[in-house]
mmCIF file of C-alpha atoms in Angstrom:
data_model
loop_
_atom_site.group_PDB
_atom_site.id
_atom_site.type_symbol
_atom_site.label_atom_id
_atom_site.label_comp_id
_atom_site.label_asym_id
_atom_site.label_seq_id
_atom_site.Cartn_x
_atom_site.Cartn_y
_atom_site.Cartn_z
ATOM 1 C CA UNK A 1 -9.912 39.241 67.233
ATOM 2 C CA UNK A 2 -7.198 41.884 67.616
ATOM 3 C CA UNK A 3 -4.570 42.195 70.293
ATOM 4 C CA UNK A 4 -2.082 44.847 71.282
ATOM 5 C CA UNK A 5 1.287 44.327 69.546
ATOM 6 C CA UNK A 6 3.106 45.418 72.711
ATOM 7 C CA UNK A 7 1.455 43.470 75.530
ATOM 8 C CA UNK A 8 -0.869 41.110 73.614
ATOM 9 C CA UNK A 9 -3.989 42.174 75.509
ATOM 10 C CA UNK A 10 -7.226 42.476 73.495
ATOM 11 C CA UNK A 11 -8.056 45.704 71.683
ATOM 12 C CA UNK A 12 -11.035 46.858 69.626
ATOM 13 C CA UNK A 13 -10.417 48.753 66.408
ATOM 14 C CA UNK A 14 -13.999 50.083 66.484
ATOM 15 C CA UNK A 15 -13.562 52.159 69.640
ATOM 16 C CA UNK A 16 -11.961 55.597 69.884
ATOM 17 C CA UNK A 17 -9.335 55.909 71.115
ATOM 18 C CA UNK A 18 -7.924 52.464 70.280
ATOM 19 C CA UNK A 19 -6.406 51.403 73.572
ATOM 20 C CA UNK A 20 -5.586 48.221 75.487
ATOM 21 C CA UNK A 21 -5.962 47.826 79.266
ATOM 22 C CA UNK A 22 -2.288 48.734 79.677
ATOM 23 C CA UNK A 23 -3.053 52.080 78.027
ATOM 24 C CA UNK A 24 -1.101 51.432 74.833
ATOM 25 C CA UNK A 25 -2.863 53.568 72.227
ATOM 26 C CA UNK A 26 -2.972 53.375 68.442
ATOM 27 C CA UNK A 27 -4.169 55.780 65.789
ATOM 28 C CA UNK A 28 -6.733 55.141 63.076
ATOM 29 C CA UNK A 29 -6.096 56.953 59.784
ATOM 30 C CA UNK A 30 -8.825 58.824 57.938
ATOM 31 C CA UNK A 31 -8.876 56.032 55.350
ATOM 32 C CA UNK A 32 -9.703 53.516 58.105
ATOM 33 C CA UNK A 33 -6.481 51.564 58.602
ATOM 34 C CA UNK A 34 -4.755 51.265 61.977
ATOM 35 C CA UNK A 35 -1.006 51.327 62.547
ATOM 36 C CA UNK A 36 -0.169 48.353 64.793
ATOM 37 C CA UNK A 37 3.558 48.384 64.038
ATOM 38 C CA UNK A 38 5.251 50.183 66.964
ATOM 39 C CA UNK A 39 8.134 52.377 65.877
ATOM 40 C CA UNK A 40 10.586 50.382 67.991
ATOM 41 C CA UNK A 41 9.736 47.275 65.951
ATOM 42 C CA UNK A 42 10.595 48.874 62.609
ATOM 43 C CA UNK A 43 13.874 47.893 60.985
ATOM 44 C CA UNK A 44 13.823 50.908 58.665
ATOM 45 C CA UNK A 45 12.034 54.258 58.411
ATOM 46 C CA UNK A 46 9.687 53.002 55.666
ATOM 47 C CA UNK A 47 9.661 49.179 55.783
ATOM 48 C CA UNK A 48 8.185 47.100 52.975
ATOM 49 C CA UNK A 49 7.592 47.979 49.336
ATOM 50 C CA UNK A 50 7.814 51.619 48.283
ATOM 51 C CA UNK A 51 5.020 53.727 46.778
ATOM 52 C CA UNK A 52 6.028 53.136 43.150
ATOM 53 C CA UNK A 53 6.070 49.346 43.545
ATOM 54 C CA UNK A 54 2.738 49.275 45.366
ATOM 55 C CA UNK A 55 1.015 51.493 42.804
ATOM 56 C CA UNK A 56 2.425 49.349 39.985
ATOM 57 C CA UNK A 57 0.808 46.288 41.539
ATOM 58 C CA UNK A 58 -2.520 48.070 41.895
ATOM 59 C CA UNK A 59 -2.304 49.139 38.231
ATOM 60 C CA UNK A 60 -1.592 45.574 37.132
ATOM 61 C CA UNK A 61 -4.372 44.025 39.204
ATOM 62 C CA UNK A 62 -6.852 46.530 37.809
ATOM 63 C CA UNK A 63 -6.169 44.963 34.400
ATOM 64 C CA UNK A 64 -7.403 41.641 35.894
ATOM 65 C CA UNK A 65 -4.573 39.603 34.386
ATOM 66 C CA UNK A 66 -4.369 37.395 37.502
ATOM 67 C CA UNK A 67 -8.118 36.796 37.665
ATOM 68 C CA UNK A 68 -7.724 33.044 36.902
ATOM 69 C CA UNK A 69 -5.533 32.704 40.002
ATOM 70 C CA UNK A 70 -7.977 34.614 42.191
ATOM 71 C CA UNK A 71 -10.916 32.567 40.923
ATOM 72 C CA UNK A 72 -8.968 29.352 41.525
ATOM 73 C CA UNK A 73 -8.196 30.307 45.126
ATOM 74 C CA UNK A 74 -11.828 31.144 45.844
ATOM 75 C CA UNK A 75 -12.990 27.831 44.356
ATOM 76 C CA UNK A 76 -10.485 25.840 46.406
ATOM 77 C CA UNK A 77 -11.344 27.580 49.667
ATOM 78 C CA UNK A 78 -15.092 27.177 49.125
ATOM 79 C CA UNK A 79 -14.609 23.477 48.467
ATOM 80 C CA UNK A 80 -12.655 22.909 51.674
ATOM 81 C CA UNK A 81 -15.056 25.006 53.756
ATOM 82 C CA UNK A 82 -17.994 23.002 52.434
ATOM 83 C CA UNK A 83 -16.250 19.753 53.328
ATOM 84 C CA UNK A 84 -15.303 20.604 56.909
ATOM 85 C CA UNK A 85 -17.362 20.589 60.039
ATOM 86 C CA UNK A 86 -15.798 23.944 60.865
ATOM 87 C CA UNK A 87 -17.997 25.480 58.193
ATOM 88 C CA UNK A 88 -21.131 24.578 60.161
ATOM 89 C CA UNK A 89 -20.023 26.768 63.044
ATOM 90 C CA UNK A 90 -18.606 29.490 60.765
ATOM 91 C CA UNK A 91 -21.825 29.707 58.762
ATOM 92 C CA UNK A 92 -23.701 30.817 61.887
ATOM 93 C CA UNK A 93 -21.341 33.757 62.221
ATOM 94 C CA UNK A 94 -19.080 35.412 59.700
ATOM 95 C CA UNK A 95 -16.140 33.496 58.266
ATOM 96 C CA UNK A 96 -13.017 35.447 59.164
ATOM 97 C CA UNK A 97 -10.532 35.714 56.283
ATOM 98 C CA UNK A 98 -7.116 37.279 56.920
ATOM 99 C CA UNK A 99 -4.445 38.200 54.371
ATOM 100 C CA UNK A 100 -0.963 38.254 55.916
ATOM 101 C CA UNK A 101 1.164 40.426 53.662
ATOM 102 C CA UNK A 102 -1.883 41.845 51.898
ATOM 103 C CA UNK A 103 -0.113 44.465 49.790
ATOM 104 C CA UNK A 104 -2.675 46.742 48.147
ATOM 105 C CA UNK A 105 -5.495 44.344 49.019
ATOM 106 C CA UNK A 106 -6.476 42.756 45.693
ATOM 107 C CA UNK A 107 -6.251 39.119 46.791
ATOM 108 C CA UNK A 108 -8.177 39.667 50.009
ATOM 109 C CA UNK A 109 -10.902 41.530 48.136
ATOM 110 C CA UNK A 110 -11.194 38.733 45.577
ATOM 111 C CA UNK A 111 -11.515 36.130 48.340
ATOM 112 C CA UNK A 112 -14.096 38.119 50.309
ATOM 113 C CA UNK A 113 -16.163 38.905 47.229
ATOM 114 C CA UNK A 114 -15.943 35.342 45.916
ATOM 115 C CA UNK A 115 -16.984 33.684 49.167
ATOM 116 C CA UNK A 116 -19.735 36.251 49.741
ATOM 117 C CA UNK A 117 -21.137 35.600 46.268
ATOM 118 C CA UNK A 118 -21.683 31.959 47.250
ATOM 119 C CA UNK A 119 -23.909 33.014 50.136
ATOM 120 C CA UNK A 120 -21.369 32.930 52.960
ATOM 121 C CA UNK A 121 -21.035 35.698 55.521
ATOM 122 C CA UNK A 122 -17.454 36.918 55.419
ATOM 123 C CA UNK A 123 -15.338 39.378 57.385
ATOM 124 C CA UNK A 124 -12.065 40.305 55.720
ATOM 125 C CA UNK A 125 -8.939 41.797 57.260
ATOM 126 C CA UNK A 126 -5.333 42.116 56.242
ATOM 127 C CA UNK A 127 -1.958 43.455 57.248
ATOM 128 C CA UNK A 128 1.258 44.526 55.594
ATOM 129 C CA UNK A 129 4.452 46.050 56.853
ATOM 130 C CA UNK A 130 4.310 48.699 54.099
ATOM 131 C CA UNK A 131 2.196 51.639 55.265
ATOM 132 C CA UNK A 132 1.586 52.903 51.719
ATOM 133 C CA UNK A 133 0.200 49.503 50.677
ATOM 134 C CA UNK A 134 -2.172 49.343 53.642
ATOM 135 C CA UNK A 135 -3.360 52.894 53.000
ATOM 136 C CA UNK A 136 -4.106 52.066 49.358
ATOM 137 C CA UNK A 137 -5.965 48.894 50.398
ATOM 138 C CA UNK A 138 -8.030 50.715 53.025
ATOM 139 C CA UNK A 139 -9.100 53.397 50.562
ATOM 140 C CA UNK A 140 -10.133 50.883 47.900
ATOM 141 C CA UNK A 141 -11.769 48.120 49.945
ATOM 142 C CA UNK A 142 -13.864 49.725 52.664
ATOM 143 C CA UNK A 143 -15.587 46.453 53.647
ATOM 144 C CA UNK A 144 -12.321 45.053 55.092
ATOM 145 C CA UNK A 145 -10.165 46.141 58.017
ATOM 146 C CA UNK A 146 -6.500 46.760 57.236
ATOM 147 C CA UNK A 147 -3.621 47.313 59.649
ATOM 148 C CA UNK A 148 0.086 48.015 59.418
ATOM 149 C CA UNK A 149 1.804 45.058 61.062
ATOM 150 C CA UNK A 150 4.512 42.467 60.594
ATOM 151 C CA UNK A 151 3.559 38.989 59.364
ATOM 152 C CA UNK A 152 6.075 37.634 61.871
ATOM 153 C CA UNK A 153 4.164 39.176 64.793
ATOM 154 C CA UNK A 154 0.519 39.301 63.774
ATOM 155 C CA UNK A 155 -1.728 41.476 65.983
ATOM 156 C CA UNK A 156 -4.334 38.712 66.118
ATOM 157 C CA UNK A 157 -5.833 36.802 68.989
ATOM 158 C CA UNK A 158 -5.119 33.075 69.052
ATOM 159 C CA UNK A 159 -7.581 30.719 67.362
ATOM 160 C CA UNK A 160 -9.441 33.623 65.762
ATOM 161 C CA UNK A 161 -9.234 33.065 61.977
ATOM 162 C CA UNK A 162 -11.079 30.640 59.701
ATOM 163 C CA UNK A 163 -8.964 31.304 56.598
ATOM 164 C CA UNK A 164 -5.560 32.916 56.198
ATOM 165 C CA UNK A 165 -3.897 33.658 52.874
ATOM 166 C CA UNK A 166 -0.252 34.277 52.064
ATOM 167 C CA UNK A 167 0.364 35.224 48.424
ATOM 168 C CA UNK A 168 3.943 35.958 47.370
ATOM 169 C CA UNK A 169 4.755 37.168 50.868
ATOM 170 C CA UNK A 170 7.062 36.051 53.671
ATOM 171 C CA UNK A 171 5.487 34.962 56.916
ATOM 172 C CA UNK A 172 5.691 32.917 60.090
ATOM 173 C CA UNK A 173 4.259 29.416 60.198
ATOM 174 C CA UNK A 174 4.171 29.616 63.990
ATOM 175 C CA UNK A 175 2.019 32.758 63.771
ATOM 176 C CA UNK A 176 -0.361 31.176 61.258
ATOM 177 C CA UNK A 177 -0.872 28.145 63.501
ATOM 178 C CA UNK A 178 -1.415 30.365 66.532
ATOM 179 C CA UNK A 179 -3.994 32.592 64.808
ATOM 180 C CA UNK A 180 -5.968 29.886 62.982
ATOM 181 C CA UNK A 181 -8.931 28.119 64.534
ATOM 182 C CA UNK A 182 -8.857 24.331 64.739
ATOM 183 C CA UNK A 183 -9.365 23.007 61.188
ATOM 184 C CA UNK A 184 -8.747 26.555 59.942
ATOM 185 C CA UNK A 185 -7.278 26.913 56.483
ATOM 186 C CA UNK A 186 -3.986 28.455 55.339
ATOM 187 C CA UNK A 187 -3.612 29.225 51.619
ATOM 188 C CA UNK A 188 -0.086 29.795 50.305
ATOM 189 C CA UNK A 189 0.875 30.903 46.792
ATOM 190 C CA UNK A 190 4.459 31.020 45.543
ATOM 191 C CA UNK A 191 6.079 31.235 42.102
ATOM 192 C CA UNK A 192 6.181 27.892 40.260
ATOM 193 C CA UNK A 193 9.016 26.937 37.854
ATOM 194 C CA UNK A 194 7.701 28.639 34.706
ATOM 195 C CA UNK A 195 6.462 31.837 36.331
ATOM 196 C CA UNK A 196 7.218 34.798 34.040
ATOM 197 C CA UNK A 197 9.991 32.768 32.429
ATOM 198 C CA UNK A 198 9.599 34.544 29.082
ATOM 199 C CA UNK A 199 10.368 37.808 30.845
ATOM 200 C CA UNK A 200 13.368 36.276 32.596
ATOM 201 C CA UNK A 201 14.717 35.143 29.220
ATOM 202 C CA UNK A 202 14.827 38.754 28.113
ATOM 203 C CA UNK A 203 16.511 39.904 31.314
ATOM 204 C CA UNK A 204 19.115 37.199 31.985
ATOM 205 C CA UNK A 205 21.608 35.385 29.773
ATOM 206 C CA UNK A 206 21.006 32.170 31.746
ATOM 207 C CA UNK A 207 17.566 32.432 33.395
ATOM 208 C CA UNK A 208 16.714 29.993 36.157
ATOM 209 C CA UNK A 209 13.363 28.469 36.963
ATOM 210 C CA UNK A 210 11.835 28.905 40.384
ATOM 211 C CA UNK A 211 12.299 25.960 42.723
ATOM 212 C CA UNK A 212 9.301 24.248 44.334
ATOM 213 C CA UNK A 213 9.215 24.105 48.115
ATOM 214 C CA UNK A 214 7.331 21.017 49.287
ATOM 215 C CA UNK A 215 8.375 21.110 52.919
ATOM 216 C CA UNK A 216 5.840 20.117 55.542
ATOM 217 C CA UNK A 217 4.579 22.689 58.063
ATOM 218 C CA UNK A 218 4.463 22.039 61.791
ATOM 219 C CA UNK A 219 0.919 22.085 63.147
ATOM 220 C CA UNK A 220 -0.642 21.971 59.670
ATOM 221 C CA UNK A 221 -1.735 19.199 57.320
ATOM 222 C CA UNK A 222 -1.425 19.794 53.582
ATOM 223 C CA UNK A 223 -4.757 19.157 51.870
ATOM 224 C CA UNK A 224 -3.964 20.532 48.400
ATOM 225 C CA UNK A 225 -0.751 20.888 46.368
ATOM 226 C CA UNK A 226 -0.701 21.908 42.714
ATOM 227 C CA UNK A 227 1.079 24.079 40.170
ATOM 228 C CA UNK A 228 -1.477 26.190 38.346
ATOM 229 C CA UNK A 229 -0.543 28.052 35.166
ATOM 230 C CA UNK A 230 -2.127 30.099 32.410
ATOM 231 C CA UNK A 231 -0.853 32.441 29.665
ATOM 232 C CA UNK A 232 -1.117 36.206 29.793
ATOM 233 C CA UNK A 233 -1.378 37.762 26.335
ATOM 234 C CA UNK A 234 -0.602 41.459 26.358
ATOM 235 C CA UNK A 235 -3.237 43.613 24.705
ATOM 236 C CA UNK A 236 -0.914 46.615 24.512
ATOM 237 C CA UNK A 237 2.556 47.800 25.446
ATOM 238 C CA UNK A 238 0.990 49.467 28.497
ATOM 239 C CA UNK A 239 -0.287 46.053 29.610
ATOM 240 C CA UNK A 240 3.207 44.569 29.349
ATOM 241 C CA UNK A 241 4.723 47.546 31.144
ATOM 242 C CA UNK A 242 2.236 47.187 33.997
ATOM 243 C CA UNK A 243 3.467 43.643 34.586
ATOM 244 C CA UNK A 244 7.137 44.573 34.385
ATOM 245 C CA UNK A 245 6.663 47.512 36.764
ATOM 246 C CA UNK A 246 5.462 45.255 39.574
ATOM 247 C CA UNK A 247 8.573 43.041 39.359
ATOM 248 C CA UNK A 248 12.048 43.858 40.689
ATOM 249 C CA UNK A 249 13.307 43.878 37.087
ATOM 250 C CA UNK A 250 11.769 47.277 36.400
ATOM 251 C CA UNK A 251 13.802 48.958 39.103
ATOM 252 C CA UNK A 252 17.097 47.342 38.079
ATOM 253 C CA UNK A 253 17.097 47.626 34.270
ATOM 254 C CA UNK A 254 18.000 50.743 32.256
ATOM 255 C CA UNK A 255 15.137 52.487 30.451
ATOM 256 C CA UNK A 256 16.354 51.439 27.035
ATOM 257 C CA UNK A 257 16.231 47.763 27.996
ATOM 258 C CA UNK A 258 12.754 48.134 29.475
ATOM 259 C CA UNK A 259 11.492 49.796 26.290
ATOM 260 C CA UNK A 260 12.958 46.950 24.249
ATOM 261 C CA UNK A 261 11.265 44.293 26.364
ATOM 262 C CA UNK A 262 7.920 46.094 26.262
ATOM 263 C CA UNK A 263 8.029 46.238 22.462
ATOM 264 C CA UNK A 264 8.914 42.575 21.965
ATOM 265 C CA UNK A 265 7.199 40.749 24.866
ATOM 266 C CA UNK A 266 3.808 39.582 23.618
ATOM 267 C CA UNK A 267 2.904 37.050 26.304
ATOM 268 C CA UNK A 268 4.166 35.394 29.476
ATOM 269 C CA UNK A 269 3.334 32.298 31.483
ATOM 270 C CA UNK A 270 1.818 32.857 34.912
ATOM 271 C CA UNK A 271 2.752 29.794 36.965
ATOM 272 C CA UNK A 272 1.824 29.451 40.624
ATOM 273 C CA UNK A 273 2.473 26.853 43.322
ATOM 274 C CA UNK A 274 -0.748 26.693 45.333
ATOM 275 C CA UNK A 275 -0.933 24.832 48.638
ATOM 276 C CA UNK A 276 -3.755 24.562 51.158
ATOM 277 C CA UNK A 277 -3.045 23.618 54.741
ATOM 278 C CA UNK A 278 -5.455 22.739 57.535
ATOM 279 C CA UNK A 279 -4.662 23.344 61.188
ATOM 280 C CA UNK A 280 -4.436 20.151 63.161
ATOM 281 C CA UNK A 281 -6.982 20.244 66.015
ATOM 282 C CA UNK A 282 -5.270 20.928 69.322
#
């Protein structure tokens, strides 16, 4: 399933040392993740989100405020898997689920747990360019394999994944098509127009709604397209602060403004643009 990010030859993350036939070697951390982002490919010393942002997202997800979204994604993926012939083959082995841009791992864990609860055998893996996010994911979700890697150069063998998910993360459509099996499923989630608009109203004088991107994807057929929304009612100021801390607003606003928003913001709308795409058989 994995290949060397330098020469693209197969590697096994279960062997020590981790090495391809061209003798490129990679280290496994004590927490279990593997760094597959060669230093020469980095555009900065610490690419991706910083420690404070990553920990804020973990704190927010632990409050389960986005559970309706996670449950929705699991339901949609199960439905498509049950309807495709690919599921017959996958059910004999484990269904491989990969999160490209996994962050601290919450969405991958929800998908793996949800599909497993329905009786499917599932193997989960994910990657992120932020080392601190991958480390946090590896420590929390031991049943999955996490690696440090770019979503624009995934360290995956071709035609190896049954399901790939991309939630609020940039990525490469060409890489998704390459890594997915025929009839494999790509799940994308982006902000929909009303997402956190109540928060935006407190931050900007003239807040703008998110724009919907309905562009087609080469090599993929869209099989689902919907905006899915639900309210989040804050049970405490800490709950509201947890949400604000995982947005860019927290790092740009002065403390006084943040305190004001936390005191007055009682609820927000979570609004997501969910699309499911199936790889066209090649």
